[in-house]
């Protein structure tokens, strides 16, 4: 009898162990399912990169160019390159349907000059753009620069006015971007 009882106890223990193993397997399966669900949620949460974001990123990369950094540093009061004028550049690029490969320093200077034409009455300050856009001997190239500006304007359908709200929409896409800290000094 004792042997039978011991065998029964052993069988019960084995069954319990097997039951526990099954429970462990079930728990593992549940954990895996939860991980998969989390991964799916993360993928869904990731924002789709829109063409507008790609364009903004291209402009912001362009602003990191050493030539543009030097130019921006020479405008300490942000008279000709404040956050609104820089946002207008992107709006102009979009209106002109520029390809990302056309997001160049040259086109940025053309658009920035046009933005200054539309928004600022600072003829002398605006002329600071010429040496940066045209390099040495820039005086002889101004007429061609202005023709290129007019071509960009035509490509935009002569739609150069940009509302403050339009600029703020651009800035809201990447609100922590350093370019949007460029507030024009009130005394200018």
mmCIF file of C-alpha atoms in Angstrom:
data_model
loop_
_atom_site.group_PDB
_atom_site.id
_atom_site.type_symbol
_atom_site.label_atom_id
_atom_site.label_comp_id
_atom_site.label_asym_id
_atom_site.label_seq_id
_atom_site.Cartn_x
_atom_site.Cartn_y
_atom_site.Cartn_z
ATOM 1 C CA UNK A 1 0.000 0.000 0.000
ATOM 2 C CA UNK A 2 2.745 2.388 0.915
ATOM 3 C CA UNK A 3 4.406 1.878 -2.426
ATOM 4 C CA UNK A 4 1.143 2.495 -4.237
ATOM 5 C CA UNK A 5 0.556 5.657 -2.221
ATOM 6 C CA UNK A 6 4.095 6.836 -2.916
ATOM 7 C CA UNK A 7 3.653 6.130 -6.610
ATOM 8 C CA UNK A 8 0.363 8.026 -6.611
ATOM 9 C CA UNK A 9 2.009 10.947 -4.797
ATOM 10 C CA UNK A 10 4.864 10.945 -7.298
ATOM 11 C CA UNK A 11 2.389 10.883 -10.163
ATOM 12 C CA UNK A 12 0.448 13.744 -8.588
ATOM 13 C CA UNK A 13 3.681 15.713 -8.115
ATOM 14 C CA UNK A 14 4.652 15.034 -11.714
ATOM 15 C CA UNK A 15 1.213 16.133 -12.866
ATOM 16 C CA UNK A 16 1.507 19.291 -10.750
ATOM 17 C CA UNK A 17 4.948 19.986 -12.208
ATOM 18 C CA UNK A 18 3.624 19.447 -15.706
ATOM 19 C CA UNK A 19 0.696 21.739 -14.906
ATOM 20 C CA UNK A 20 3.091 24.397 -13.653
ATOM 21 C CA UNK A 21 5.210 23.997 -16.774
ATOM 22 C CA UNK A 22 2.092 24.448 -18.883
ATOM 23 C CA UNK A 23 1.210 27.563 -16.919
ATOM 24 C CA UNK A 24 4.734 28.903 -17.473
ATOM 25 C CA UNK A 25 4.439 28.219 -21.193
ATOM 26 C CA UNK A 26 1.104 30.038 -21.276
ATOM 27 C CA UNK A 27 2.628 32.990 -19.427
ATOM 28 C CA UNK A 28 5.496 33.113 -21.917
ATOM 29 C CA UNK A 29 3.044 33.059 -24.813
ATOM 30 C CA UNK A 30 1.101 35.916 -23.233
ATOM 31 C CA UNK A 31 4.293 37.924 -22.734
ATOM 32 C CA UNK A 32 5.237 37.422 -26.382
ATOM 33 C CA UNK A 33 1.772 38.493 -27.496
ATOM 34 C CA UNK A 34 2.002 41.634 -25.361
ATOM 35 C CA UNK A 35 5.430 42.464 -26.790
ATOM 36 C CA UNK A 36 4.102 42.087 -30.324
ATOM 37 C CA UNK A 37 1.171 44.348 -29.525
ATOM 38 C CA UNK A 38 3.517 46.964 -28.055
ATOM 39 C CA UNK A 39 5.698 46.859 -31.158
ATOM 40 C CA UNK A 40 2.646 47.309 -33.366
ATOM 41 C CA UNK A 41 1.493 50.247 -31.267
ATOM 42 C CA UNK A 42 4.932 51.848 -31.481
ATOM 43 C CA UNK A 43 4.912 51.477 -35.243
ATOM 44 C CA UNK A 44 1.483 53.062 -35.400
ATOM 45 C CA UNK A 45 2.557 55.889 -33.089
ATOM 46 C CA UNK A 46 5.516 56.798 -35.284
ATOM 47 C CA UNK A 47 4.455 59.760 -37.352
ATOM 48 C CA UNK A 48 4.442 59.306 -41.053
ATOM 49 C CA UNK A 49 6.975 61.592 -42.631
ATOM 50 C CA UNK A 50 5.029 63.934 -44.869
ATOM 51 C CA UNK A 51 6.460 65.807 -47.847
ATOM 52 C CA UNK A 52 6.063 68.994 -45.791
ATOM 53 C CA UNK A 53 8.323 67.572 -43.076
ATOM 54 C CA UNK A 54 10.893 66.481 -45.656
ATOM 55 C CA UNK A 55 10.894 69.976 -47.129
ATOM 56 C CA UNK A 56 11.275 71.575 -43.721
ATOM 57 C CA UNK A 57 14.126 69.231 -42.833
ATOM 58 C CA UNK A 58 15.829 70.051 -46.132
ATOM 59 C CA UNK A 59 15.575 73.778 -45.384
ATOM 60 C CA UNK A 60 16.845 73.326 -41.838
ATOM 61 C CA UNK A 61 19.798 71.254 -43.105
ATOM 62 C CA UNK A 62 20.499 74.010 -45.598
ATOM 63 C CA UNK A 63 20.552 76.574 -42.793
ATOM 64 C CA UNK A 64 23.324 74.520 -41.171
ATOM 65 C CA UNK A 65 25.577 75.100 -44.204
ATOM 66 C CA UNK A 66 28.713 76.973 -43.142
ATOM 67 C CA UNK A 67 28.181 79.793 -45.645
ATOM 68 C CA UNK A 68 24.657 80.380 -44.367
ATOM 69 C CA UNK A 69 25.766 80.137 -40.752
ATOM 70 C CA UNK A 70 28.328 82.877 -41.399
ATOM 71 C CA UNK A 71 25.731 84.985 -43.196
ATOM 72 C CA UNK A 72 23.207 84.578 -40.369
ATOM 73 C CA UNK A 73 25.875 85.465 -37.807
ATOM 74 C CA UNK A 74 26.453 88.768 -39.656
ATOM 75 C CA UNK A 75 22.826 89.732 -39.062
ATOM 76 C CA UNK A 76 22.902 89.992 -35.244
ATOM 77 C CA UNK A 77 19.688 92.032 -35.015
ATOM 78 C CA UNK A 78 17.928 89.674 -37.450
ATOM 79 C CA UNK A 79 16.918 92.566 -39.698
ATOM 80 C CA UNK A 80 17.061 90.517 -42.899
ATOM 81 C CA UNK A 81 16.865 86.971 -41.549
ATOM 82 C CA UNK A 82 14.449 86.759 -38.650
ATOM 83 C CA UNK A 83 12.298 83.700 -38.023
ATOM 84 C CA UNK A 84 9.407 84.975 -40.152
ATOM 85 C CA UNK A 85 11.615 85.713 -43.156
ATOM 86 C CA UNK A 86 13.223 82.265 -42.860
ATOM 87 C CA UNK A 87 9.799 80.619 -42.637
ATOM 88 C CA UNK A 88 8.757 82.570 -45.739
ATOM 89 C CA UNK A 89 11.670 80.999 -47.603
ATOM 90 C CA UNK A 90 10.141 77.561 -47.090
ATOM 91 C CA UNK A 91 6.694 78.800 -48.155
ATOM 92 C CA UNK A 92 8.286 80.234 -51.311
ATOM 93 C CA UNK A 93 10.124 76.990 -52.032
ATOM 94 C CA UNK A 94 6.837 75.113 -51.742
ATOM 95 C CA UNK A 95 4.930 77.582 -53.909
ATOM 96 C CA UNK A 96 7.629 77.313 -56.566
ATOM 97 C CA UNK A 97 7.407 73.505 -56.342
ATOM 98 C CA UNK A 98 11.152 73.241 -55.859
ATOM 99 C CA UNK A 99 12.501 69.717 -55.715
ATOM 100 C CA UNK A 100 14.564 68.890 -52.639
ATOM 101 C CA UNK A 101 17.641 68.966 -54.877
ATOM 102 C CA UNK A 102 16.808 72.626 -55.578
ATOM 103 C CA UNK A 103 17.000 73.523 -51.883
ATOM 104 C CA UNK A 104 20.313 75.301 -52.377
ATOM 105 C CA UNK A 105 22.095 78.292 -50.888
ATOM 106 C CA UNK A 106 21.525 80.199 -54.134
ATOM 107 C CA UNK A 107 17.778 79.621 -54.071
ATOM 108 C CA UNK A 108 17.638 80.411 -50.374
ATOM 109 C CA UNK A 109 19.295 83.784 -50.959
ATOM 110 C CA UNK A 110 16.888 84.528 -53.830
ATOM 111 C CA UNK A 111 13.876 83.629 -51.692
ATOM 112 C CA UNK A 112 15.204 85.540 -48.692
ATOM 113 C CA UNK A 113 15.778 88.610 -50.836
ATOM 114 C CA UNK A 114 12.226 88.341 -52.192
ATOM 115 C CA UNK A 115 10.861 87.919 -48.658
ATOM 116 C CA UNK A 116 12.692 91.095 -47.655
ATOM 117 C CA UNK A 117 11.256 92.872 -50.709
ATOM 118 C CA UNK A 118 7.776 91.933 -49.547
ATOM 119 C CA UNK A 119 8.079 92.519 -45.802
ATOM 120 C CA UNK A 120 10.885 94.945 -45.026
ATOM 121 C CA UNK A 121 11.702 98.494 -46.087
ATOM 122 C CA UNK A 122 15.419 98.144 -45.459
ATOM 123 C CA UNK A 123 17.035 98.538 -48.882
ATOM 124 C CA UNK A 124 20.539 98.988 -47.505
ATOM 125 C CA UNK A 125 20.325 96.033 -45.121
ATOM 126 C CA UNK A 126 18.829 93.818 -47.817
ATOM 127 C CA UNK A 127 21.870 94.504 -50.008
ATOM 128 C CA UNK A 128 23.939 92.591 -47.434
ATOM 129 C CA UNK A 129 22.648 89.475 -49.184
ATOM 130 C CA UNK A 130 24.519 90.210 -52.428
ATOM 131 C CA UNK A 131 28.113 89.458 -51.336
ATOM 132 C CA UNK A 132 26.998 86.203 -49.722
ATOM 133 C CA UNK A 133 24.851 85.099 -52.621
ATOM 134 C CA UNK A 134 27.209 86.208 -55.390
ATOM 135 C CA UNK A 135 30.708 86.163 -53.912
ATOM 136 C CA UNK A 136 33.581 88.366 -55.016
ATOM 137 C CA UNK A 137 32.806 90.763 -57.817
ATOM 138 C CA UNK A 138 29.173 90.687 -56.815
ATOM 139 C CA UNK A 139 28.494 94.231 -58.054
ATOM 140 C CA UNK A 140 28.532 93.113 -61.681
ATOM 141 C CA UNK A 141 26.178 90.205 -60.954
ATOM 142 C CA UNK A 142 23.344 92.042 -59.179
ATOM 143 C CA UNK A 143 21.230 92.461 -62.333
ATOM 144 C CA UNK A 144 21.380 88.716 -63.012
ATOM 145 C CA UNK A 145 20.539 87.980 -59.363
ATOM 146 C CA UNK A 146 17.438 90.175 -59.627
ATOM 147 C CA UNK A 147 16.414 88.383 -62.846
ATOM 148 C CA UNK A 148 16.776 85.056 -61.021
ATOM 149 C CA UNK A 149 14.663 86.438 -58.164
ATOM 150 C CA UNK A 150 11.975 87.394 -60.673
ATOM 151 C CA UNK A 151 12.086 83.900 -62.199
ATOM 152 C CA UNK A 152 11.564 82.382 -58.758
ATOM 153 C CA UNK A 153 8.701 84.797 -58.158
ATOM 154 C CA UNK A 154 7.132 83.833 -61.505
ATOM 155 C CA UNK A 155 7.570 80.153 -60.669
ATOM 156 C CA UNK A 156 5.590 80.873 -57.495
ATOM 157 C CA UNK A 157 2.766 82.303 -59.588
ATOM 158 C CA UNK A 158 3.683 85.777 -58.279
ATOM 159 C CA UNK A 159 2.270 84.783 -54.889
ATOM 160 C CA UNK A 160 4.795 86.344 -52.527
ATOM 161 C CA UNK A 161 2.570 87.467 -49.658
ATOM 162 C CA UNK A 162 2.714 85.118 -46.679
ATOM 163 C CA UNK A 163 0.555 85.638 -43.622
ATOM 164 C CA UNK A 164 1.965 85.598 -40.127
ATOM 165 C CA UNK A 165 -0.220 82.534 -39.515
ATOM 166 C CA UNK A 166 1.367 80.808 -42.522
ATOM 167 C CA UNK A 167 4.818 81.429 -41.054
ATOM 168 C CA UNK A 168 3.707 80.205 -37.644
ATOM 169 C CA UNK A 169 2.405 76.966 -39.194
ATOM 170 C CA UNK A 170 5.860 76.341 -40.640
ATOM 171 C CA UNK A 171 7.492 77.027 -37.273
ATOM 172 C CA UNK A 172 5.003 74.813 -35.426
ATOM 173 C CA UNK A 173 6.222 71.786 -37.390
ATOM 174 C CA UNK A 174 9.580 71.937 -35.554
ATOM 175 C CA UNK A 175 8.961 74.379 -32.695
ATOM 176 C CA UNK A 176 12.271 73.829 -30.897
ATOM 177 C CA UNK A 177 14.367 74.644 -33.989
ATOM 178 C CA UNK A 178 17.042 77.303 -33.365
ATOM 179 C CA UNK A 179 16.059 79.247 -36.494
ATOM 180 C CA UNK A 180 12.737 80.140 -34.882
ATOM 181 C CA UNK A 181 14.485 81.910 -32.003
ATOM 182 C CA UNK A 182 15.624 84.674 -34.358
ATOM 183 C CA UNK A 183 13.372 87.490 -33.119
ATOM 184 C CA UNK A 184 13.925 90.832 -34.810
ATOM 185 C CA UNK A 185 15.017 93.483 -32.334
ATOM 186 C CA UNK A 186 12.129 95.901 -31.690
ATOM 187 C CA UNK A 187 14.268 99.037 -32.154
ATOM 188 C CA UNK A 188 15.005 98.063 -35.777
#
